[in-house]
Short mmCIF file of C-alpha atoms and ligand atoms in Angstrom, two decimals:
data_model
loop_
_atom_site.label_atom_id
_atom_site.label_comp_id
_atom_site.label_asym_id
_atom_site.label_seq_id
_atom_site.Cartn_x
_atom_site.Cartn_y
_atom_site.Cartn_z
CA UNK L 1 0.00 0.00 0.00
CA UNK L 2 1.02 3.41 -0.26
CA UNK L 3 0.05 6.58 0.37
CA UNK L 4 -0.31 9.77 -1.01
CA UNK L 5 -0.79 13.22 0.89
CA UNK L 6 -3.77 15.16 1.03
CA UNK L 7 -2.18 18.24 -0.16
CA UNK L 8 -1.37 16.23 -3.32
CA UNK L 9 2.60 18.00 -3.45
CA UNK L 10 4.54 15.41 -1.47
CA UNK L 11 6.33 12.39 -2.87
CA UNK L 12 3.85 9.24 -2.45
CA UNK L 13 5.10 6.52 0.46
CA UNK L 14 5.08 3.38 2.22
CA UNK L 15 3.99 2.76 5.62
CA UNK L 16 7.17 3.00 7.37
CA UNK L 17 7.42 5.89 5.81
CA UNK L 18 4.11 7.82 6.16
CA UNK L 19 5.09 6.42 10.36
CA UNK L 20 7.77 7.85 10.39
CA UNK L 21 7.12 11.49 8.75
CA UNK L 22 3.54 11.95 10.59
CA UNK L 23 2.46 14.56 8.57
CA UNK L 24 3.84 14.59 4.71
CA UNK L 25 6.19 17.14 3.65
CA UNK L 26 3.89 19.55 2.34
CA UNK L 27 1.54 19.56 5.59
CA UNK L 28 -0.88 17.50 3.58
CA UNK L 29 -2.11 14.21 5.77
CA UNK L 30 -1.24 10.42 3.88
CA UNK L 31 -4.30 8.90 2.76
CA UNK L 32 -4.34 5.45 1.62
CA UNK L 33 -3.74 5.15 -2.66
CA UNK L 34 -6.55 2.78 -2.92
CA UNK L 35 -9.18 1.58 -0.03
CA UNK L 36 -8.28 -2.27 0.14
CA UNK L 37 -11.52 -4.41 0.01
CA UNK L 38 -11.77 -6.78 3.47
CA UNK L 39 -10.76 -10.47 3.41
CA UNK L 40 -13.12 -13.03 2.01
CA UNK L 41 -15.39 -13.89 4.75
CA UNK L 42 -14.56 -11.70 7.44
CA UNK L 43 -18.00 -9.44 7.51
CA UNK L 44 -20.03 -12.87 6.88
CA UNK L 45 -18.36 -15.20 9.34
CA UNK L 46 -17.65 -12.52 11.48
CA UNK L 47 -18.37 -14.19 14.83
CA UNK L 48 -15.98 -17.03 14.39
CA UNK L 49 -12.97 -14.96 14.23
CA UNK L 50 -11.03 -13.75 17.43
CA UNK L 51 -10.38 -10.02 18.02
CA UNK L 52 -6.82 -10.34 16.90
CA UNK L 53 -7.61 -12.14 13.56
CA UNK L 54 -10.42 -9.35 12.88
CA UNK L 55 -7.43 -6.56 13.31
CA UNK L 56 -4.67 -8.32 11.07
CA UNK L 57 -7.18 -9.17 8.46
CA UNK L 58 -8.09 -5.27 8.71
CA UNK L 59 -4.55 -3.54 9.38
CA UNK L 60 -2.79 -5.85 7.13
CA UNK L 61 -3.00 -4.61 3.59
CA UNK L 62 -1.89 -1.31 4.76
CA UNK L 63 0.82 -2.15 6.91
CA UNK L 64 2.05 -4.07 3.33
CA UNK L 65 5.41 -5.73 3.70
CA UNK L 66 6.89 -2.92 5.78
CA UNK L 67 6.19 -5.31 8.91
CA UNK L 68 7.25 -8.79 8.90
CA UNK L 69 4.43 -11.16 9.65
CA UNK L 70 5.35 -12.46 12.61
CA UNK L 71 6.13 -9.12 14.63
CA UNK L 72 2.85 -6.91 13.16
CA UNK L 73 0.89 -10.33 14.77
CA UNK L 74 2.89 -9.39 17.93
CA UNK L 75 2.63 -5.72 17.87
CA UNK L 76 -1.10 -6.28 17.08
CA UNK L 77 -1.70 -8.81 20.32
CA UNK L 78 0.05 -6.37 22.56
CA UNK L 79 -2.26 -3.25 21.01
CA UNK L 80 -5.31 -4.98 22.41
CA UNK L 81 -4.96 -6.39 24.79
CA UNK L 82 -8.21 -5.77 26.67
CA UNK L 83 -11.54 -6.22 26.12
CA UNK L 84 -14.18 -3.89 24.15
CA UNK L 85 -17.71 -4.12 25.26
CA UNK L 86 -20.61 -3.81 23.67
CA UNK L 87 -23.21 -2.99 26.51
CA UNK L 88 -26.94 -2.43 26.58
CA UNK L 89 -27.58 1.00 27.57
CA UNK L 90 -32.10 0.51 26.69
CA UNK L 91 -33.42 -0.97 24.20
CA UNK L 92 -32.55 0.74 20.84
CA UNK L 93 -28.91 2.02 22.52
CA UNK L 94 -25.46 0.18 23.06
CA UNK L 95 -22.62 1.23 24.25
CA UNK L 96 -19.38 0.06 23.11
CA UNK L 97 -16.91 0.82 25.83
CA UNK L 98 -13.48 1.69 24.12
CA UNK L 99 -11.75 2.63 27.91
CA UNK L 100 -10.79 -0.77 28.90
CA UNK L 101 -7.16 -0.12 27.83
CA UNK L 102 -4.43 1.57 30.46
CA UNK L 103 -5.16 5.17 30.36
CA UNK L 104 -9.01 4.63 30.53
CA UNK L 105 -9.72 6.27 26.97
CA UNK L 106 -9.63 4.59 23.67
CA UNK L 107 -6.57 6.33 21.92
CA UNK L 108 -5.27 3.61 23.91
CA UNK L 109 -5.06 1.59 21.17
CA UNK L 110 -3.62 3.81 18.38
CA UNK L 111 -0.86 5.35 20.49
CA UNK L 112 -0.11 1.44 21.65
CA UNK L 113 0.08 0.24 17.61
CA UNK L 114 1.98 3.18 16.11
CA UNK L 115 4.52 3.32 19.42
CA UNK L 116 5.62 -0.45 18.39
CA UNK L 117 5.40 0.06 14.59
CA UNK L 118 7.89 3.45 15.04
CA UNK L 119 9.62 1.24 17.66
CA UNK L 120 10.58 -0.93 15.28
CA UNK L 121 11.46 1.08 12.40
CA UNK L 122 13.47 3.06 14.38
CA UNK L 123 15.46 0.23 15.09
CA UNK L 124 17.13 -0.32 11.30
CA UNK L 125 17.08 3.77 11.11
CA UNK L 126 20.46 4.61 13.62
CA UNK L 127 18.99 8.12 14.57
CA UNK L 128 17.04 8.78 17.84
CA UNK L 129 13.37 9.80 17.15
CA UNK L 130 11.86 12.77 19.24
CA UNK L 131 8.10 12.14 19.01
CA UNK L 132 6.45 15.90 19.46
CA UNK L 133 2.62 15.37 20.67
CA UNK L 134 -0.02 18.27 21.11
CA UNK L 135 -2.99 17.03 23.38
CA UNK L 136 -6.29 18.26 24.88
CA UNK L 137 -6.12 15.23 27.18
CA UNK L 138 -6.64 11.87 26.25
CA UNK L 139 -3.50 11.68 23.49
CA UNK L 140 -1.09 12.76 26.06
CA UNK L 141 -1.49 10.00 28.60
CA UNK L 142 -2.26 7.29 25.60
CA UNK L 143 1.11 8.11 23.83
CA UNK L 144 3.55 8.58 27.28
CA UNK L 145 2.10 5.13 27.62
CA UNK L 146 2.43 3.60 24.74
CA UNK L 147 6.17 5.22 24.33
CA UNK L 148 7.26 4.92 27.58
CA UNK L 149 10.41 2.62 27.67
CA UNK L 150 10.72 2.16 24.21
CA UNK L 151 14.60 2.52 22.81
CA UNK L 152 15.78 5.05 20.52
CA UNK L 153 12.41 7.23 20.89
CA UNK L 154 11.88 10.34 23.06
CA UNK L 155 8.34 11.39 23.54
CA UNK L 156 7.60 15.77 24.13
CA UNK L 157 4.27 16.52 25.19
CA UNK L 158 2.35 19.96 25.37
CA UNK L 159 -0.59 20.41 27.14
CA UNK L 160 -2.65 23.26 27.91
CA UNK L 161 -2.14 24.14 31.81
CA UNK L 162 -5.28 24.68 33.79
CA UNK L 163 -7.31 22.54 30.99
CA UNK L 164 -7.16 18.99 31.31
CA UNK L 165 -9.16 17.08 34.29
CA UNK L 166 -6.83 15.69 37.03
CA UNK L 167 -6.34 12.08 36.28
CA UNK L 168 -5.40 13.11 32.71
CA UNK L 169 -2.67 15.52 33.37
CA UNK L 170 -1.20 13.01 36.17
CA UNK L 171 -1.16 10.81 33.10
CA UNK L 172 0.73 12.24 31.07
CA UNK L 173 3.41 13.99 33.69
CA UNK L 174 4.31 11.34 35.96
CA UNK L 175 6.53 8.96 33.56
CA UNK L 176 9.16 10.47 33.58
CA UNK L 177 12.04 8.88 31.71
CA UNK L 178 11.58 9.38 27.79
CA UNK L 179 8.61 10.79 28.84
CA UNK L 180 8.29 15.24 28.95
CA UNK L 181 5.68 17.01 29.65
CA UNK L 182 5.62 20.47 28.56
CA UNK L 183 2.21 22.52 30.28
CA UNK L 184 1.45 25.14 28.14
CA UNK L 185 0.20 28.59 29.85
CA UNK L 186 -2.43 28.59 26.61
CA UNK L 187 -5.21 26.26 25.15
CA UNK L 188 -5.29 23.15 23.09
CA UNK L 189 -5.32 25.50 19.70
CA UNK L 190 -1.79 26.88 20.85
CA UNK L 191 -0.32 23.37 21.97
CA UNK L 192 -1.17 22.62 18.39
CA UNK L 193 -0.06 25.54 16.50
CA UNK L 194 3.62 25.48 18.74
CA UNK L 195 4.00 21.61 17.36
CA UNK L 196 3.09 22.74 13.68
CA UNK L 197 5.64 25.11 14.00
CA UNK L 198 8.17 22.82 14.94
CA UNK L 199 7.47 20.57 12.51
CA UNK L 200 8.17 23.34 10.24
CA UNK L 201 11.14 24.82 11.30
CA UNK L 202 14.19 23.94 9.20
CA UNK L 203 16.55 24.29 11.76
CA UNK L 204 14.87 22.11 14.15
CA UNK L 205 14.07 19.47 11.54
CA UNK L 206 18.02 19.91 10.59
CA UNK L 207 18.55 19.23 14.08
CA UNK L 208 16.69 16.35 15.44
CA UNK L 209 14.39 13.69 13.72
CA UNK L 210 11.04 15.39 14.43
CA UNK L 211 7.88 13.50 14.34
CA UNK L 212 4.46 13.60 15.46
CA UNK L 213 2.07 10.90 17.17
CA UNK L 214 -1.11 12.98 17.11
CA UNK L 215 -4.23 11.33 15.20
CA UNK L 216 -2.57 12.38 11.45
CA UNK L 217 -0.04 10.08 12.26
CA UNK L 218 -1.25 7.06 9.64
CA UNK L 219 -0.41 4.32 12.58
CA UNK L 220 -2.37 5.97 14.73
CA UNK L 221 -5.32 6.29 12.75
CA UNK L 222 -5.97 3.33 10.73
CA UNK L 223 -6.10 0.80 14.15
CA UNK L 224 -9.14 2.61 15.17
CA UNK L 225 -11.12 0.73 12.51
CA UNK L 226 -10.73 -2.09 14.79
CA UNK L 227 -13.92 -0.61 17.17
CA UNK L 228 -15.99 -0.86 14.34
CA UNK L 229 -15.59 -4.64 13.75
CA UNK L 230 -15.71 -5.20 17.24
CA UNK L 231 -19.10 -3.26 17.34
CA UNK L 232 -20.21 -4.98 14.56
CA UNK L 233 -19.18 -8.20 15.54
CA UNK L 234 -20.97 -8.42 18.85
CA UNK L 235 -24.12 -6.43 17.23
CA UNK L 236 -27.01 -8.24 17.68
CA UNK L 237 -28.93 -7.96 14.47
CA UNK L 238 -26.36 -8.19 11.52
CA UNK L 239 -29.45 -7.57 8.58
CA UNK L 240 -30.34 -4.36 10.47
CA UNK L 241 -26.19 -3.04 11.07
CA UNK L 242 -25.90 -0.52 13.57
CA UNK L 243 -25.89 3.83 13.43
CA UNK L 244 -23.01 4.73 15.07
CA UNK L 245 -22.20 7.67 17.02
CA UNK L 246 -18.66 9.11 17.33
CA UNK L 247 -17.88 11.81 20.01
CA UNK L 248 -15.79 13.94 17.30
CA UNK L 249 -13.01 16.41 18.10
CA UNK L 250 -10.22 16.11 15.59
CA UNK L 251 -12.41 13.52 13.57
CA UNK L 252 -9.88 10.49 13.49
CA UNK L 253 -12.06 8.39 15.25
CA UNK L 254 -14.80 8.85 12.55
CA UNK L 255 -12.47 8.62 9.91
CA UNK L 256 -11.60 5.23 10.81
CA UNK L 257 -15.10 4.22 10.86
CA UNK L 258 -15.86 5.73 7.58
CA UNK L 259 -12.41 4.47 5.87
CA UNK L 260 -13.86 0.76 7.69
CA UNK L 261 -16.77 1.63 5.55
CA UNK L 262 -16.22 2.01 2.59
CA UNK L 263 -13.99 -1.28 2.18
CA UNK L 264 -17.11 -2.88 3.09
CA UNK L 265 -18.19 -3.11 6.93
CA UNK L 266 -21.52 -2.42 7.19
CA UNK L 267 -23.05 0.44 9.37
CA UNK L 268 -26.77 2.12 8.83
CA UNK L 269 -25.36 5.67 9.48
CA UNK L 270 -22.70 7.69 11.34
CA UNK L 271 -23.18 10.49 13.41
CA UNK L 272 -20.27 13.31 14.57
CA UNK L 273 -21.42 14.05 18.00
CA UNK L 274 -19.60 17.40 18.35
CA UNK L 275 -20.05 19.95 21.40
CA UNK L 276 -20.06 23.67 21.77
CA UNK L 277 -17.09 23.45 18.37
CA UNK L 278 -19.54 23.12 15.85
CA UNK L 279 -17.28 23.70 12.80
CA UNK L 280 -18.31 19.97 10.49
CA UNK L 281 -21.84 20.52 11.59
CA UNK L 282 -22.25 23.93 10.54
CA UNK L 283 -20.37 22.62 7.15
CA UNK L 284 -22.81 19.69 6.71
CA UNK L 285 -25.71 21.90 7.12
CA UNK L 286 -24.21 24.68 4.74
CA UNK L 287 -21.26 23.61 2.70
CA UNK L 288 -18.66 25.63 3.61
CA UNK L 289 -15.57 24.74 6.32
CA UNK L 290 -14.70 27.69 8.30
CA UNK L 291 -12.45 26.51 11.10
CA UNK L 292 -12.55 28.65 14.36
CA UNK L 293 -11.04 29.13 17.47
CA UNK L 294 -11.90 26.30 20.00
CA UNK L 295 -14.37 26.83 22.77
CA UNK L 296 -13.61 24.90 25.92
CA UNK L 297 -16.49 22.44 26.85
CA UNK L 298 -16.58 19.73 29.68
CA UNK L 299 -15.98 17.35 27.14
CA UNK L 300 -12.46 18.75 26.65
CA UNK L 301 -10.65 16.08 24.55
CA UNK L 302 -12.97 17.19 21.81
CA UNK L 303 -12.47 21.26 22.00
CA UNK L 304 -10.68 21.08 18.77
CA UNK L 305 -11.68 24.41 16.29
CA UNK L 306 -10.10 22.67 13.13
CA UNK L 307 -10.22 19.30 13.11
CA UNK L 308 -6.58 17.96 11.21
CA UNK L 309 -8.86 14.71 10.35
CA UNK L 310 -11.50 16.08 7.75
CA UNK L 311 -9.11 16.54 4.90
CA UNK L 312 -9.40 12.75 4.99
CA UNK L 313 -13.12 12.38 5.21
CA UNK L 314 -12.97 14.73 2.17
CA UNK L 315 -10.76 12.23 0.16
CA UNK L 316 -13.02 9.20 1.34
CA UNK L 317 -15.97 11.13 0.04
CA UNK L 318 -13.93 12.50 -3.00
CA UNK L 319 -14.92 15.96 -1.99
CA UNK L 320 -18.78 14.90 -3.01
CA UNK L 321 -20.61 16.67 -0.14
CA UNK L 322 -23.48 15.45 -1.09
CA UNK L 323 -21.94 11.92 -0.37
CA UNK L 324 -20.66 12.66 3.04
CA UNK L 325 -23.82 14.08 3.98
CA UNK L 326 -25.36 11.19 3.08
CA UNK L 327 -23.28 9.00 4.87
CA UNK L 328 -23.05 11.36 7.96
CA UNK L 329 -24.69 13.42 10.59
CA UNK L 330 -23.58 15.99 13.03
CA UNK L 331 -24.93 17.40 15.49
CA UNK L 332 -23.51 19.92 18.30
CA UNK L 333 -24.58 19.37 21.80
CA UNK L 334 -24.32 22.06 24.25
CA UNK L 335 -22.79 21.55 28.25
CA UNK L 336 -26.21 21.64 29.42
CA UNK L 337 -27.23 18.71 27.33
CA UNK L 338 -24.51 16.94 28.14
CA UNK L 339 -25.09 17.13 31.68
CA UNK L 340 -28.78 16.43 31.40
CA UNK L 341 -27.87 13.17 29.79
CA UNK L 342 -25.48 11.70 32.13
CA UNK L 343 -27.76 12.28 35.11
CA UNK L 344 -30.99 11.37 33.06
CA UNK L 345 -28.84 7.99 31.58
CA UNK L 346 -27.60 7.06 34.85
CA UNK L 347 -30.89 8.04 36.57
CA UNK L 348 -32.93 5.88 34.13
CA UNK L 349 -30.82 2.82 33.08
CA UNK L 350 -28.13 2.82 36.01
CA UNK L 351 -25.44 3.27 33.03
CA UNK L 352 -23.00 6.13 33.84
CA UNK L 353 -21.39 8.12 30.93
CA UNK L 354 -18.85 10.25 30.69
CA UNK L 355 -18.87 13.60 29.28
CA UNK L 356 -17.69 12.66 25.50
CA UNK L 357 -20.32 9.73 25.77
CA UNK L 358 -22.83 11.90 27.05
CA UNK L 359 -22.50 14.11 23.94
CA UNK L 360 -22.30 10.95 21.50
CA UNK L 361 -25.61 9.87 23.56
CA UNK L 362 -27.60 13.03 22.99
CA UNK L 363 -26.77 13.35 19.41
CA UNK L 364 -28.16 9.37 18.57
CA UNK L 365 -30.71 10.37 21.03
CA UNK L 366 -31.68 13.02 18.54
CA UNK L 367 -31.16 11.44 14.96
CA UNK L 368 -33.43 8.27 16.49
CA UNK L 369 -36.28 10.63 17.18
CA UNK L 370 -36.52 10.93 13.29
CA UNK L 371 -35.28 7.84 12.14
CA UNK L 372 -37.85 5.50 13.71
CA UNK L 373 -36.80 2.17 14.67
CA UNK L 374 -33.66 2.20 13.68
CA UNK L 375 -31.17 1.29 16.38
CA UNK L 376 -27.52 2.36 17.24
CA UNK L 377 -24.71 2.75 19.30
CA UNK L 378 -21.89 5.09 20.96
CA UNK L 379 -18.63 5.08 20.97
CA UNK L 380 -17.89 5.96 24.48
CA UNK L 381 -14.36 6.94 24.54
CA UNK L 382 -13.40 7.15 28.00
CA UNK L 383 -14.39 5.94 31.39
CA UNK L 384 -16.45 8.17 33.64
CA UNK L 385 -14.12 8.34 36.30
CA UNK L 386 -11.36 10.32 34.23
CA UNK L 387 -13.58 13.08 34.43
CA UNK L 388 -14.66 12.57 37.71
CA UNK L 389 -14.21 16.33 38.93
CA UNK L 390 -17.30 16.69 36.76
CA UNK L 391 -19.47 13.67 36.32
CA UNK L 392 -19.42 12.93 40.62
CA UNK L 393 -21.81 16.30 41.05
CA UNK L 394 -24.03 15.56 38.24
CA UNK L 395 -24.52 12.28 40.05
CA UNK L 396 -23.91 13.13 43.07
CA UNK L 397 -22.29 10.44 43.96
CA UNK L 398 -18.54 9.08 44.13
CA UNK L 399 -17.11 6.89 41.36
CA UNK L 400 -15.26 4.00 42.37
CA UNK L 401 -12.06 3.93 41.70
CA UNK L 402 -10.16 1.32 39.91
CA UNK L 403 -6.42 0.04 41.19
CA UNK L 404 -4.45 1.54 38.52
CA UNK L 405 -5.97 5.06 38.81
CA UNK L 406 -5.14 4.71 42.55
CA UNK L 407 -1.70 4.06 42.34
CA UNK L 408 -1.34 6.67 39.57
CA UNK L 409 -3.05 9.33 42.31
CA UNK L 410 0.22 9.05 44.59
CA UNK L 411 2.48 9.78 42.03
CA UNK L 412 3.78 13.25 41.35
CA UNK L 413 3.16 15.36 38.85
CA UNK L 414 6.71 16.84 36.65
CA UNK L 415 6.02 19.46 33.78
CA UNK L 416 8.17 22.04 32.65
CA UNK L 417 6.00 25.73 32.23
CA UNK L 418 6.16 27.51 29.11
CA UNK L 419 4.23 30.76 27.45
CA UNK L 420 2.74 29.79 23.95
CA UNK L 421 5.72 30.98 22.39
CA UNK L 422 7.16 28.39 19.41
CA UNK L 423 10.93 30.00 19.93
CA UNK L 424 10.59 28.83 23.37
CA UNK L 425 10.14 25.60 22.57
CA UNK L 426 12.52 25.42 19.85
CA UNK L 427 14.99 26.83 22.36
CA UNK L 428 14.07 24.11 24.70
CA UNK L 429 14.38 21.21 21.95
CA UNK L 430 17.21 22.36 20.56
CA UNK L 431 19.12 22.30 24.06
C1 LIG R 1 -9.72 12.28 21.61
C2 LIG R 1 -11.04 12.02 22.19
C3 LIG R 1 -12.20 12.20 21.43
C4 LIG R 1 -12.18 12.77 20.04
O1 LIG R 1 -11.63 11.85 19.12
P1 LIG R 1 -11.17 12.38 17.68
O2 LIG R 1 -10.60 11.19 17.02
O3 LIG R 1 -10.17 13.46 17.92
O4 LIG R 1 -12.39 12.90 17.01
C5 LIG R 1 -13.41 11.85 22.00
N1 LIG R 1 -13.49 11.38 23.26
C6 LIG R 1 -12.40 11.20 24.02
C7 LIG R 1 -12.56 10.71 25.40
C8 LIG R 1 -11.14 11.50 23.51
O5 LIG R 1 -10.06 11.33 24.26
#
């Protein structure tokens, strides 16, 4: 397979190439040349295969023969490792629970798959590999990780101070190690601008071997097709597939489940459940993309004003808007909503969401008031209690707490302060 960027001015290239650049040269995001069709018999015998069969079958023809056999089966057992859920929420609503992994959120499993796939490329490669991550929360803690320990690879991480909940920022600052943490006196927009910067920067790139492991990252985002099978797989009625709603902030998620899509897994309908940053809803409704500055929500890991990820939706759809719009429906949720619903949800079916759920909850909530007996689930991304500073007063109660989050809560936190200011940083990596 290879791949070709979405600004369409970059040389076209492998996977272990596409890993290891992150973004292509021009800025553009790889996309896939052609959308591989699925193995013979996976969607119709779905049930009898295991969870790692379903992801080699799926990864496989775009991992090519970049990855010996052997090791991508190894790298893919380790990815998942845990379990993913489907779970009846009422009648006409599942829940697929994507935070069974380590840091409780499901970019779990894309930071675990692209941190052994660069892991070993980097080994025939001679050079140490500085992996520069923006996050809003949830990448941060996935990527330290699924990078922590690994040889040849350090991992920088900028987050915006003040902005992510508790749990999250202990995740991503208490490595240590390979691990940084850089807390940004700014918001998620800035984190991201500083890294695009870097990546940029000729001096830097002259320098060290720069690369990214947010959601453009090609390793990162093509493993999250594996929820889809896995919701499809355990879905009930397979002539009546499933509409699927994806708590959307820089759209990589949903990308994945479109890209699963259209080489041939079946889903009724997607939905972007988006919050107060409305910027692919107000283009589905009108036509035109007019990215903005994020608004911070209590669903925080999805405050993203211009989501990197819908150049690719735009290449699955060929630019037809008409076909995404078909295929797709978005819908922004407001805080108030999203409160309502996790105390209503848990009030009604004893089924507590968190605050990206929540969203993803209300917005099938919404398109199943007009699409009559059609059925569907969420994605729910992460687990309740990673947000617990604001899901325990809608419930008013206290979450329990698994082991690992207890352990993590007597650690202590190490960041390094800095002003949004790129030359900063670029002082800082260049020392
Ligand atoms: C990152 C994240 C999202 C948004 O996913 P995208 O792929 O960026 O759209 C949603 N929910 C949670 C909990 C997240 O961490």
């Amino acid at each position: 397979m290879l791949y070709y960027s979405t600004n369409k001015q970059s040389p076209i290239a492998d996977f272990k190439e596409a890993t290891i650049n992150g973004q292509a040269p021009d800025k553009g995001l790889y996309f896939p040349e052609t959308i591989p069709s699925l193995p013979a018999g996976l969607i119709d015998n779905i049930n009898n295969y295991s969870k790692e069969e379903i992801a080699l079958g799926v990864i496989q023809p775009y991992v090519g023969d970049t990855i010996p056999a052997a090791i991508l089966r190894d790298i893919i057992t380790a990815t998942i490792h845990f379990d993913f859920p489907l779970v009846a929420v009422k009648d006409d609503v599942y829940s697929l629970e994507l935070f069974h992994g380590p840091t409780l959120a499901f970019k779990d499993v894309g930071a675990r798959f692209m941190s052994r796939c660069l892991g070993y490329f980097v080994q025939g490669l001679n050079k140490h590999v500085t992996v520069l991550v923006a996050t809003s929360g949830d990448t941060g803690g996935a990527v330290a990780d699924g990078f922590y320990e690994v040889d040849g690879i350090n991992v920088v991480i900028l987050y915006p101070s003040g902005k992510v909940s508790s749990i999250q920022e202990l995740q991503l600052t208490t490595h240590g190690k390979n691990i940084t943490a850089i807390e940004v006196d700014g918001n998620f927009d800035d984190c991201q601008h500083m890294v695009k910067q870097a990546f940029a920067d000729k001096q830097l790139n002259d320098n060290l071997f720069l690369t990214s492991a947010n959601s453009i990252n090609i390793a990162r985002w093509l493993p999250q097709q594996f929820y889809y099978f896995y919701a499809y797989q355990q879905w009930h009625n397979k002539q009546a597939p499933p509409v699927i709603s994806v708590p959307s902030g820089n759209f990589g998620n949903i990308a994945a489940g479109l890209l699963a899509h259209a080489s041939g897994l079946p889903v009724q309908h997607f939905i972007a459940a988006c919050n107060a940053n409305d910027v692919v809803p107000t283009y589905l409704v009108h036509g035109n993309y007019a990215p903005k500055q994020s608004i911070p929500t209590m669903s925080n890991a999805m405050d993203v004003g211009n989501p990197s990820n819908f150049a690719r939706i735009l290449e699955i759809y060929k630019h037809d808007h008409a076909a995404f719009k078909n295929a797709v429906t978005a819908y922004s949720i407001s805080d108030d909503e999203t409160r309502e619903t996790i105390r209503g949800v848990h009030k009604a079916y004893q089924y507590l969401l968190d605050p990206h759920g929540a969203v993803a909850y209300k917005a099938l909530e919404n398109y199943l008031e007009t699409n009559m007996g059609e059925k569907g689930l969420i994605m729910e991304t992460a687990h309740p209690l990673k947000f617990y500073d604001v899901v325990e007063p809608i419930i008013r109660q206290n979450i329990t707490t698994p082991e690992s989050v207890e352990e993590l809560l007597t650690k202590k936190k190490s960041s390094i302060a800095m002003k949004p200011d790129f030359d900063v940083l670029k002082s800082y990596l260049l020392s």
